[in-house]
Amino acid sequence: KTSNPCRLVPRSKQMTLQFNPAYLDTRVLAQLRETFTEKKHLLLNQFAKLPTPTKWKHAYIPDAHSYDSAAFTPPDALTQFIETIVQQKLQLLDSTFLRFGSSDYTILRDGPAKDVIEVILCLSEWNTEWGGNIIYKTDSEATVIRPQLNALSIVQTGKKKCFVQYVNHHAGKNKLVLAVLTFHKNKR
């Protein structure tokens, strides 16, 4: 944990995002850009803290998904940080909070028609033995994101399909809370 996180206050609802200042160091940013360019995905542990919503709406379509969702307006500082990593201007396509509990899931879905950047910030303690892994898959490989508190994942989807693994009964009353953002790359 950091003793002096940077506090950035966006204009929307005065949501405070506390960045781990280690990720704002120019040498670290250069390494992150290089890693993302090479691997097309990145995991940043102990990245930031973000408040979670109190009002949720259950979304259930049996052959597609089961989860709770809530509105999310991402802080400008988060978008700027992601643009710094991917080295490109981005257009926000979608942003939402998702909450998964016992028996929740998403089904493997086709990737978007265009290449996008998906960003996921895990906002809850989670045991991966309960399920809830986020899996991006092609015919030949899979990228598995194991939820960790305050960890940020950045994935360039390409032609990857995605799903959230079924959350089993061992989760009990625990909930996996994710802030999910989808960006399209603007052409320069």
Short mmCIF file of C-alpha atoms in Angstrom, two decimals:
data_model
loop_
_atom_site.label_atom_id
_atom_site.label_comp_id
_atom_site.label_asym_id
_atom_site.label_seq_id
_atom_site.Cartn_x
_atom_site.Cartn_y
_atom_site.Cartn_z
CA LYS A 1 0.00 0.00 0.00
CA THR A 2 1.08 3.52 -0.67
CA SER A 3 1.11 6.10 2.05
CA ASN A 4 0.63 9.09 -0.24
CA PRO A 5 -1.60 8.25 -3.23
CA CYS A 6 -2.30 10.96 -5.78
CA ARG A 7 -5.87 12.21 -5.57
CA LEU A 8 -7.46 13.26 -8.82
CA VAL A 9 -11.00 14.63 -8.67
CA PRO A 10 -12.94 14.51 -11.94
CA ARG A 11 -15.85 16.77 -12.75
CA SER A 12 -18.47 13.98 -12.68
CA LYS A 13 -20.05 13.49 -9.27
CA GLN A 14 -16.79 14.43 -7.52
CA MET A 15 -15.64 10.78 -7.66
CA THR A 16 -12.16 10.53 -6.20
CA LEU A 17 -9.68 8.19 -7.85
CA GLN A 18 -6.59 7.42 -5.80
CA PHE A 19 -3.75 6.35 -8.12
CA ASN A 20 -0.77 4.46 -6.82
CA PRO A 21 1.94 7.09 -7.50
CA ALA A 22 4.41 4.39 -8.58
CA TYR A 23 2.44 4.12 -11.85
CA LEU A 24 2.88 7.84 -12.54
CA ASP A 25 6.70 7.63 -12.66
CA THR A 26 7.92 8.32 -16.21
CA ARG A 27 10.28 5.31 -16.27
CA VAL A 28 7.50 3.00 -15.09
CA LEU A 29 5.11 4.45 -17.69
CA ALA A 30 7.69 3.81 -20.43
CA GLN A 31 7.99 0.16 -19.32
CA LEU A 32 4.20 -0.23 -19.21
CA ARG A 33 3.83 1.21 -22.74
CA GLU A 34 6.49 -1.19 -24.03
CA THR A 35 4.89 -4.22 -22.35
CA PHE A 36 1.41 -3.33 -23.62
CA THR A 37 2.69 -2.77 -27.17
CA GLU A 38 4.37 -6.18 -27.14
CA LYS A 39 1.77 -8.32 -25.33
CA LYS A 40 -1.50 -6.42 -26.00
CA HIS A 41 -2.54 -6.84 -22.36
CA LEU A 42 -1.34 -5.54 -19.02
CA LEU A 43 -2.13 -6.13 -15.34
CA LEU A 44 -1.33 -3.41 -12.79
CA ASN A 45 -1.58 -4.54 -9.17
CA GLN A 46 -2.49 -2.11 -6.39
CA PHE A 47 -3.40 0.42 -9.07
CA ALA A 48 -6.15 2.55 -7.60
CA LYS A 49 -9.14 2.77 -5.28
CA LEU A 50 -12.55 3.83 -6.50
CA PRO A 51 -15.82 4.09 -4.57
CA THR A 52 -18.47 1.50 -5.46
CA PRO A 53 -22.14 2.23 -6.13
CA THR A 54 -24.97 1.54 -3.70
CA LYS A 55 -27.79 1.04 -6.24
CA TRP A 56 -27.68 -1.99 -8.53
CA LYS A 57 -29.97 -3.42 -11.21
CA HIS A 58 -30.05 -7.17 -11.88
CA ALA A 59 -29.51 -8.17 -15.52
CA TYR A 60 -30.45 -11.73 -16.45
CA ILE A 61 -30.70 -13.29 -19.89
CA PRO A 62 -30.24 -17.07 -19.43
CA ASP A 63 -28.28 -17.68 -22.64
CA ALA A 64 -26.12 -14.56 -22.23
CA HIS A 65 -25.46 -13.40 -18.65
CA SER A 66 -26.47 -12.98 -15.03
CA TYR A 67 -25.05 -10.10 -12.97
CA ASP A 68 -25.91 -6.80 -11.32
CA SER A 69 -24.97 -3.52 -12.98
CA ALA A 70 -24.80 0.15 -12.08
CA ALA A 71 -24.03 3.35 -13.95
CA PHE A 72 -20.39 4.44 -14.05
CA THR A 73 -18.90 7.67 -15.35
CA PRO A 74 -15.15 7.14 -15.42
CA PRO A 75 -12.89 9.88 -14.08
CA ASP A 76 -11.07 11.81 -16.80
CA ALA A 77 -7.78 10.96 -15.07
CA LEU A 78 -8.36 7.23 -15.67
CA THR A 79 -9.03 7.78 -19.38
CA GLN A 80 -5.91 9.94 -19.66
CA PHE A 81 -3.83 7.27 -17.94
CA ILE A 82 -5.08 4.57 -20.34
CA GLU A 83 -4.36 6.82 -23.34
CA THR A 84 -0.81 7.26 -22.02
CA ILE A 85 -0.32 3.48 -21.87
CA VAL A 86 -1.80 2.67 -25.29
CA GLN A 87 -0.22 5.80 -26.82
CA GLN A 88 -3.37 6.78 -28.62
CA LYS A 89 -6.47 8.96 -28.19
CA LEU A 90 -9.44 6.83 -27.16
CA GLN A 91 -13.18 7.19 -27.49
CA LEU A 92 -15.25 5.76 -24.65
CA LEU A 93 -17.83 3.29 -26.00
CA ASP A 94 -19.22 1.94 -22.75
CA SER A 95 -18.60 2.08 -19.02
CA THR A 96 -20.39 0.28 -16.22
CA PHE A 97 -19.98 -1.31 -12.82
CA LEU A 98 -20.65 -5.05 -12.84
CA ARG A 99 -21.23 -7.15 -9.74
CA PHE A 100 -21.08 -10.94 -9.76
CA GLY A 101 -22.25 -13.20 -6.94
CA SER A 102 -22.95 -16.91 -6.59
CA SER A 103 -24.48 -18.33 -9.83
CA ASP A 104 -23.62 -15.24 -11.92
CA TYR A 105 -21.74 -15.47 -15.24
CA THR A 106 -21.43 -14.27 -18.81
CA ILE A 107 -21.43 -16.59 -21.81
CA LEU A 108 -18.57 -16.60 -24.33
CA ARG A 109 -19.38 -13.76 -26.69
CA ASP A 110 -17.91 -12.68 -29.96
CA GLY A 111 -15.48 -9.86 -29.71
CA PRO A 112 -16.58 -6.45 -30.93
CA ALA A 113 -16.76 -5.78 -34.67
CA LYS A 114 -13.77 -3.46 -34.26
CA ASP A 115 -10.62 -3.76 -32.20
CA VAL A 116 -11.21 -2.17 -28.79
CA ILE A 117 -9.38 -1.65 -25.52
CA GLU A 118 -11.18 -3.13 -22.50
CA VAL A 119 -10.20 -1.86 -19.07
CA ILE A 120 -11.25 -3.65 -15.90
CA LEU A 121 -10.63 -2.41 -12.36
CA CYS A 122 -11.43 -4.95 -9.64
CA LEU A 123 -12.97 -3.25 -6.61
CA SER A 124 -13.45 -6.16 -4.21
CA GLU A 125 -11.51 -8.86 -2.39
CA TRP A 126 -11.85 -12.08 -4.36
CA ASN A 127 -10.79 -15.72 -4.16
CA THR A 128 -10.35 -17.19 -7.64
CA GLU A 129 -11.48 -20.60 -6.33
CA TRP A 130 -14.97 -19.05 -6.42
CA GLY A 131 -14.78 -18.57 -10.22
CA GLY A 132 -15.24 -15.12 -11.74
CA ASN A 133 -12.09 -15.17 -13.86
CA ILE A 134 -12.33 -12.97 -16.95
CA ILE A 135 -11.22 -14.94 -19.99
CA TYR A 136 -10.32 -13.58 -23.43
CA LYS A 137 -10.01 -16.40 -25.96
CA THR A 138 -9.02 -17.03 -29.56
CA ASP A 139 -8.94 -20.40 -31.30
CA SER A 140 -5.31 -20.87 -30.28
CA GLU A 141 -4.81 -19.05 -26.97
CA ALA A 142 -6.48 -17.65 -23.86
CA THR A 143 -5.71 -14.67 -21.64
CA VAL A 144 -7.02 -15.24 -18.11
CA ILE A 145 -7.49 -12.30 -15.78
CA ARG A 146 -7.76 -13.35 -12.15
CA PRO A 147 -9.56 -10.64 -10.16
CA GLN A 148 -7.46 -8.98 -7.47
CA LEU A 149 -8.48 -6.07 -5.28
CA ASN A 150 -7.53 -2.70 -6.84
CA ALA A 151 -5.86 -4.36 -9.85
CA LEU A 152 -6.32 -2.79 -13.29
CA SER A 153 -6.34 -4.90 -16.46
CA ILE A 154 -5.95 -3.41 -19.92
CA VAL A 155 -6.64 -5.73 -22.87
CA GLN A 156 -6.57 -5.01 -26.59
CA THR A 157 -9.29 -7.40 -27.68
CA GLY A 158 -8.50 -7.87 -31.36
CA LYS A 159 -10.58 -10.86 -32.45
CA LYS A 160 -10.74 -12.34 -28.96
CA LYS A 161 -13.99 -13.61 -27.50
CA CYS A 162 -14.66 -12.93 -23.82
CA PHE A 163 -16.59 -14.32 -20.86
CA VAL A 164 -16.72 -14.16 -17.06
CA GLN A 165 -16.41 -17.61 -15.56
CA TYR A 166 -19.38 -18.92 -13.56
CA VAL A 167 -19.25 -17.86 -9.89
CA ASN A 168 -19.79 -21.00 -7.82
CA HIS A 169 -21.53 -21.54 -4.49
CA HIS A 170 -18.26 -21.25 -2.55
CA ALA A 171 -18.50 -17.46 -3.04
CA GLY A 172 -21.38 -17.46 -0.54
CA LYS A 173 -22.45 -13.84 -0.02
CA ASN A 174 -19.20 -12.41 -1.42
CA LYS A 175 -19.51 -10.21 -4.52
CA LEU A 176 -17.01 -9.55 -7.29
CA VAL A 177 -17.26 -5.85 -8.21
CA LEU A 178 -15.68 -4.62 -11.43
CA ALA A 179 -15.52 -1.24 -13.14
CA VAL A 180 -15.50 -2.05 -16.87
CA LEU A 181 -14.67 0.42 -19.64
CA THR A 182 -14.58 -0.18 -23.38
CA PHE A 183 -12.65 2.21 -25.61
CA HIS A 184 -12.27 2.51 -29.38
CA LYS A 185 -8.97 3.75 -30.74
CA ASN A 186 -9.30 7.05 -32.59
CA LYS A 187 -7.25 7.26 -35.75
CA ARG A 188 -4.54 9.88 -35.59
#
